[in-house]
Coordinates of C-alpha atoms in Angstrom, one line a residue:
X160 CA -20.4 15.8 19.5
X161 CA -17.1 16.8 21.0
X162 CA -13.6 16.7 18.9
X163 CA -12.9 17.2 15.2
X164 CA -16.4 18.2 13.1
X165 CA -19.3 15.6 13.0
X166 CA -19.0 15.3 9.2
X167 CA -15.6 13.7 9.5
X168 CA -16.8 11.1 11.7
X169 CA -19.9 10.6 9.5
X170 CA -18.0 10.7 6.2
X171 CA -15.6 8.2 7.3
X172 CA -18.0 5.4 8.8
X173 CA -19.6 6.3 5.1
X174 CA -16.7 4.7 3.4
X175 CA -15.9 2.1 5.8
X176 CA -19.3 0.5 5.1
X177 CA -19.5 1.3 1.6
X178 CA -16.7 -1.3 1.2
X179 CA -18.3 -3.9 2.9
X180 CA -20.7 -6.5 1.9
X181 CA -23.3 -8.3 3.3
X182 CA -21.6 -11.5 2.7
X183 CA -18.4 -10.3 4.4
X184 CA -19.9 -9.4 7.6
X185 CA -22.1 -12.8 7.6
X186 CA -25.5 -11.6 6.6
X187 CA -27.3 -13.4 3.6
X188 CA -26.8 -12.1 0.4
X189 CA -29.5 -11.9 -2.1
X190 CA -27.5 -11.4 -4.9
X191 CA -30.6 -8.3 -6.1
X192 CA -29.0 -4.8 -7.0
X193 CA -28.5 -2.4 -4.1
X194 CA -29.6 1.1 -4.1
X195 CA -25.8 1.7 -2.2
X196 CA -22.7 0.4 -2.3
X197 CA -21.3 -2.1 0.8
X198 CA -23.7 -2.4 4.0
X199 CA -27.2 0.0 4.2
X200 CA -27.3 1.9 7.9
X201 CA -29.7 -0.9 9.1
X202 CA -27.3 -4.1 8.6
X203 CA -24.5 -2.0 10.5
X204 CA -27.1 -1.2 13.1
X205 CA -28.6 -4.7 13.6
X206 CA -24.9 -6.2 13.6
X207 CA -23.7 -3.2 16.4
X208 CA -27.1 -4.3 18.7
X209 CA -28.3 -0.7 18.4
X210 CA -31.2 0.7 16.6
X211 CA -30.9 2.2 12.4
X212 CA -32.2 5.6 14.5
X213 CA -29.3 5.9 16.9
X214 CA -26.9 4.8 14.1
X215 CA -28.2 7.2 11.8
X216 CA -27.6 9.8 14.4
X217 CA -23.9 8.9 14.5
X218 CA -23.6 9.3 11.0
X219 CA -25.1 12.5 10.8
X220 CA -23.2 13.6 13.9
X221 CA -25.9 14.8 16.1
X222 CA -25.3 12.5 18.8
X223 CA -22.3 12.0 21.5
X224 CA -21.6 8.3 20.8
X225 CA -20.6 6.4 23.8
X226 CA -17.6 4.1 24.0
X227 CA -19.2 0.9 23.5
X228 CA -21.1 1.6 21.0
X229 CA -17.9 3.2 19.1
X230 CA -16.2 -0.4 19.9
X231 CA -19.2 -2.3 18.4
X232 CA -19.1 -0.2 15.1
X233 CA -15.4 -0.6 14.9
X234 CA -16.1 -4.5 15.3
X235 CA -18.8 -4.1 13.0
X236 CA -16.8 -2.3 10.0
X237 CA -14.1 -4.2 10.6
X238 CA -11.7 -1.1 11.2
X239 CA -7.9 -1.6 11.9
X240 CA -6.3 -0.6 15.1
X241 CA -5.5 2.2 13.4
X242 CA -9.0 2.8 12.1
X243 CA -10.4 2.6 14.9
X244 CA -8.2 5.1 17.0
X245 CA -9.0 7.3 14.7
X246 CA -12.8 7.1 15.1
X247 CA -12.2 7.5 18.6
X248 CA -10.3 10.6 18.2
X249 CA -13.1 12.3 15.4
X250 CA -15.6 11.2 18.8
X251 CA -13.6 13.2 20.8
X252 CA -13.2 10.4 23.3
X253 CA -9.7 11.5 23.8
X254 CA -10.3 14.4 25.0
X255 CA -8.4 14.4 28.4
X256 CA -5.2 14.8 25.8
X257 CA -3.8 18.4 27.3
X258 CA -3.8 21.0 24.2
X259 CA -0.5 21.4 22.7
X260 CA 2.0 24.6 22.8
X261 CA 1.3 26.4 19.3
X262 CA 5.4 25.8 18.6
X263 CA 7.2 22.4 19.2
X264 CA 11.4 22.5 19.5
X265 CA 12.8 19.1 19.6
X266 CA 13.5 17.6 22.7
X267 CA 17.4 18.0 23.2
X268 CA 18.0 14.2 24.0
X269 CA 16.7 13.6 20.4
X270 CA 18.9 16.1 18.9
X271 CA 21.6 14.7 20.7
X272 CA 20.9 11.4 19.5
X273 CA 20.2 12.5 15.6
X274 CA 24.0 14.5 16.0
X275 CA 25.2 10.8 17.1
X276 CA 23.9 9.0 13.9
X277 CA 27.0 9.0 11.4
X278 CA 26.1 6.6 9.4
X279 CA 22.0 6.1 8.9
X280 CA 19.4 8.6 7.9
X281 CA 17.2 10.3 10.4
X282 CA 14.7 13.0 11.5
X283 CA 12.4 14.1 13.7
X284 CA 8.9 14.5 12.6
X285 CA 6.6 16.8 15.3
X286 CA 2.5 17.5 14.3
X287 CA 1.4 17.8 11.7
X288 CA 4.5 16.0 9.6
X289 CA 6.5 19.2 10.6
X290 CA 10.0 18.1 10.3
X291 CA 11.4 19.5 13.7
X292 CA 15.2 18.1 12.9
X293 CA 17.4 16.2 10.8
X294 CA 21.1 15.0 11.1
X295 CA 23.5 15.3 8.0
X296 CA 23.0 11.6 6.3
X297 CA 18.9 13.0 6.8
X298 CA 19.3 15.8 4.4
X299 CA 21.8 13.8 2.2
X300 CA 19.3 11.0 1.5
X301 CA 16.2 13.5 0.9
X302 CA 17.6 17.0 0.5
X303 CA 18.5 20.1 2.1
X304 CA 16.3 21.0 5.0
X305 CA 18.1 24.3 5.7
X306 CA 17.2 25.7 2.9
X307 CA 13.5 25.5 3.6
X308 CA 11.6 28.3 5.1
X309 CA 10.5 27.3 8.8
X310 CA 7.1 27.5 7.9
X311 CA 7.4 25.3 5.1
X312 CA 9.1 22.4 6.5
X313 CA 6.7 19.8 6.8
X314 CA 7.0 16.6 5.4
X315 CA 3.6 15.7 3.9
X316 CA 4.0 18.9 2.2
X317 CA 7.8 18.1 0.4
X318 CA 6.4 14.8 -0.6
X319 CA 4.2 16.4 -2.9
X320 CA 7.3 18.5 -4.5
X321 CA 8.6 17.5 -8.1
X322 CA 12.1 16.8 -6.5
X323 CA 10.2 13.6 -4.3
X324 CA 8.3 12.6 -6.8
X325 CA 11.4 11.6 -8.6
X326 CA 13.1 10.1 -5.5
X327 CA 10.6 7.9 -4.4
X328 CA 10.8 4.5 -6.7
X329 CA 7.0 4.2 -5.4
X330 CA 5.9 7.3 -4.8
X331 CA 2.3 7.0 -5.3
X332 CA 2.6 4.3 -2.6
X333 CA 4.4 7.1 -0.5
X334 CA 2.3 10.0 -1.2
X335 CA -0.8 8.0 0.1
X336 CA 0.1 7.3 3.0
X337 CA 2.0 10.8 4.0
X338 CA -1.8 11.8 2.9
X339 CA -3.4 9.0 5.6
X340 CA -0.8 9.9 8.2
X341 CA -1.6 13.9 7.9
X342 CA -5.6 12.3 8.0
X343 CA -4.7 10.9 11.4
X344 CA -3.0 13.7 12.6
X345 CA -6.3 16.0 11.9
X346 CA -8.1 13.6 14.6
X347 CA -5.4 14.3 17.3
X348 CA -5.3 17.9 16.6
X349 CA -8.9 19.1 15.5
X350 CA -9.0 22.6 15.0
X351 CA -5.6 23.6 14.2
X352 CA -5.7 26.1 11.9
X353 CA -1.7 25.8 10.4
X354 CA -2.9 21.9 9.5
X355 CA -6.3 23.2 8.3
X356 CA -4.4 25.8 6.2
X357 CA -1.9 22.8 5.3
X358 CA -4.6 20.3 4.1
X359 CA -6.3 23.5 2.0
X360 CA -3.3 24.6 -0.1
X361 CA -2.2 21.0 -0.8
X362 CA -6.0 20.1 -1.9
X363 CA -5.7 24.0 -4.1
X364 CA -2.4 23.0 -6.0
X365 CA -2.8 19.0 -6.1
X366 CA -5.4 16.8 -7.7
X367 CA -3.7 13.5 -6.1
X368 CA -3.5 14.9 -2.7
X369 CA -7.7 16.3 -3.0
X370 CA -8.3 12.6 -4.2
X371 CA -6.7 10.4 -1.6
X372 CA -7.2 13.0 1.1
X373 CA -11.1 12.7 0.2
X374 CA -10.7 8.7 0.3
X375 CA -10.4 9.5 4.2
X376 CA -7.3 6.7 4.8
X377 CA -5.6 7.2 7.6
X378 CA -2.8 5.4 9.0
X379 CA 0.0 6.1 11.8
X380 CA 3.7 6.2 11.7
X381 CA 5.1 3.1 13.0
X382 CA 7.3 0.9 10.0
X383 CA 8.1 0.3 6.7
X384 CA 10.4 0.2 3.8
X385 CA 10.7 2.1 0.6
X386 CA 12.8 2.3 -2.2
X387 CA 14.4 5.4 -3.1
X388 CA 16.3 6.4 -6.7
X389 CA 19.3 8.8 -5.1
X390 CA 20.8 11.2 -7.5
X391 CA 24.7 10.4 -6.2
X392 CA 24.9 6.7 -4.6
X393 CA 21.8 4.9 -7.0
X394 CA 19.2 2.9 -5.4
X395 CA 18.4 2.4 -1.9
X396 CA 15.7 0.3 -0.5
X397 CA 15.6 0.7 3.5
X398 CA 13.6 0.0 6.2
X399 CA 12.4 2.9 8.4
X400 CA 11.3 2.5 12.2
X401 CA 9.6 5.3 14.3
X402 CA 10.6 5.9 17.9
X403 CA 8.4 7.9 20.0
X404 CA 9.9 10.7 22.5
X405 CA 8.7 9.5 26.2
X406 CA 8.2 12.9 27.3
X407 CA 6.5 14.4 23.9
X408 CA 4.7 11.5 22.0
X409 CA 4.0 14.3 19.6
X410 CA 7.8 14.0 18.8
X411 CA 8.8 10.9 16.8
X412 CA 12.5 10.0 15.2
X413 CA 12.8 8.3 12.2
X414 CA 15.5 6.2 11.3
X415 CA 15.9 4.8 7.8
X416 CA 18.3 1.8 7.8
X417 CA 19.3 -0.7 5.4
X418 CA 19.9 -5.1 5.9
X419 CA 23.1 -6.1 6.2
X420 CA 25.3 -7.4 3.6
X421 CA 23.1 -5.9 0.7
X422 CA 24.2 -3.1 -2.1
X423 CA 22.2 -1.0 -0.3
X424 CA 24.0 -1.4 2.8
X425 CA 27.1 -0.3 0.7
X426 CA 25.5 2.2 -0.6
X427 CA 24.6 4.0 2.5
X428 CA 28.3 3.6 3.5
X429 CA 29.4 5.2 0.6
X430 CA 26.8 8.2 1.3
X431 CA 28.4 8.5 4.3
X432 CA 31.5 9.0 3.3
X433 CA 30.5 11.2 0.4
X434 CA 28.5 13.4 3.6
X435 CA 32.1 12.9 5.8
X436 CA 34.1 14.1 2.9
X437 CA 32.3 17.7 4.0
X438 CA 30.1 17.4 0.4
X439 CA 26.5 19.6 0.6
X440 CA 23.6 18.0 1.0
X441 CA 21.4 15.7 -1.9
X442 CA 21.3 17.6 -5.0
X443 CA 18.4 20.1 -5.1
X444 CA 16.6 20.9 -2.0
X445 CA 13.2 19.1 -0.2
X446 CA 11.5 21.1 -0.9

């Protein structure tokens, strides 16, 4: 099998099925003990029209799984778009993807763009979570990017720092999915050693990220909305969008923005002149 290592792509359709019953995929249900959790090889196999052998095979990762049969044990699992990309990409059925460079510098249009944003929070996230820029209301809201070594700016790796565990209102909620996002990034670059070296130290020094990153979530970055506790202007609850560079999808601005006519809104203002009035960045630093 091509792409990331066969034990991923095993381990993964492992969990998927272990949460999974035979009820919920429309298979009778005795209601007798099981010797494992959620749906045995042979249900998923019977469901995908292929036989418990070949399944089996594509479990242990000794076989090079066609599309189809990828799209029927998606269909069978029940896997999110997201879910099921990811499978995909642990196949290596995306492999026509041209290797990337071993540095990324962000596209100047998007550095252009971030120096243009007075007023809202933003940053560009490369692979791996490296944070590849920022603008001035960026490191206001989270901290001070500058003072991060190169190396060390990545954003999956700051979430895990004592400074965003107290800025996050939710940061559990936060930390697991930086953790499924890195996950997903592991598909689309297998074999990087700098994100192989990333997910080992993380796993060394931090018992939350070894236990969600063994869950195997994975998830990419599209939208949301989180609520932060900021040390100067209070709380800020804002939505955040991803925009994806058309000439390096690998580059992606965030923008963190809040609804109209709310205190957060005049919160952010208030940041923003705090940041105009030529003050540092947020107390402390990211990392």
């Amino acid at each position: 099998m091509t792409g990331s290592a066969p034990h991923e792509l095993g381990d993964f359709l492992k969990l998927r099925r272990a949460e999974l019953t035979p009820r919920s995929v429309g298979l009778p249900d005795s209601g007798a003990p099981r010797r494992v959790p959620g749906l045995r090889r042979e249900e998923v196999a019977v469901l995908a029209a292929i036989s418990t052998d070949y399944y089996t095979r594509v479990e242990q990762g000794r076989i090079d799984v066609s599309e189809p049969v990828l799209e029927a044990i998606a269909r069978v699992l029940k896997l999110s778009d997201d879910q099921r990309e990811y499978v995909f990409e642990l196949a290596g059925k995306d492999a026509s993807r041209p290797h990337p460079p071993l540095a990324q510098v962000v596209n100047p249009q998007l550095q252009r763009l971030l120096d243009d944003l007075m007023s809202i929070p933003a940053m560009v996230l490369g692979r791996r979570m490296d944070v590849l820029a920022w603008n001035e209301m960026g490191a206001a809201l989270v901290g001070d990017f500058g003072r991060i070594p190169k190396g060390d700016r990545n954003y999956a790796k700051m979430i895990f720092s004592d400074r965003m565990r107290g800025l996050y209102a939710d940061w559990e909620a936060a930390a697991r999915l930086a953790v499924a996002q890195l996950r997903r990034e592991a598909a689309r670059n297998p074999g990087s050693p700098r994100l192989a070296a990333l997910v080992d130290e993380l796993s060394e020094r931090d018992a939350d990220f070894r236990r969600w990153w063994a869950e195997h979530l994975v998830a990419a970055r599209k939208v949301g909305a989180k609520t932060l506790n900021h040390p100067i202007v209070g709380e800020l609850t804002l939505e955040w969008d991803t925009l994806t560079c058309s000439t390096d999808p690998d580059q992606q601005l965030t923008i963190w923005t809040p609804a109209p006519n709310t205190a957060t809104h005049d919160r952010l203002r208030s940041l923003a002149a705090w940041v105009a009035d030529g003050h540092p960045a947020a107390p402390g630093t990211a990392n």
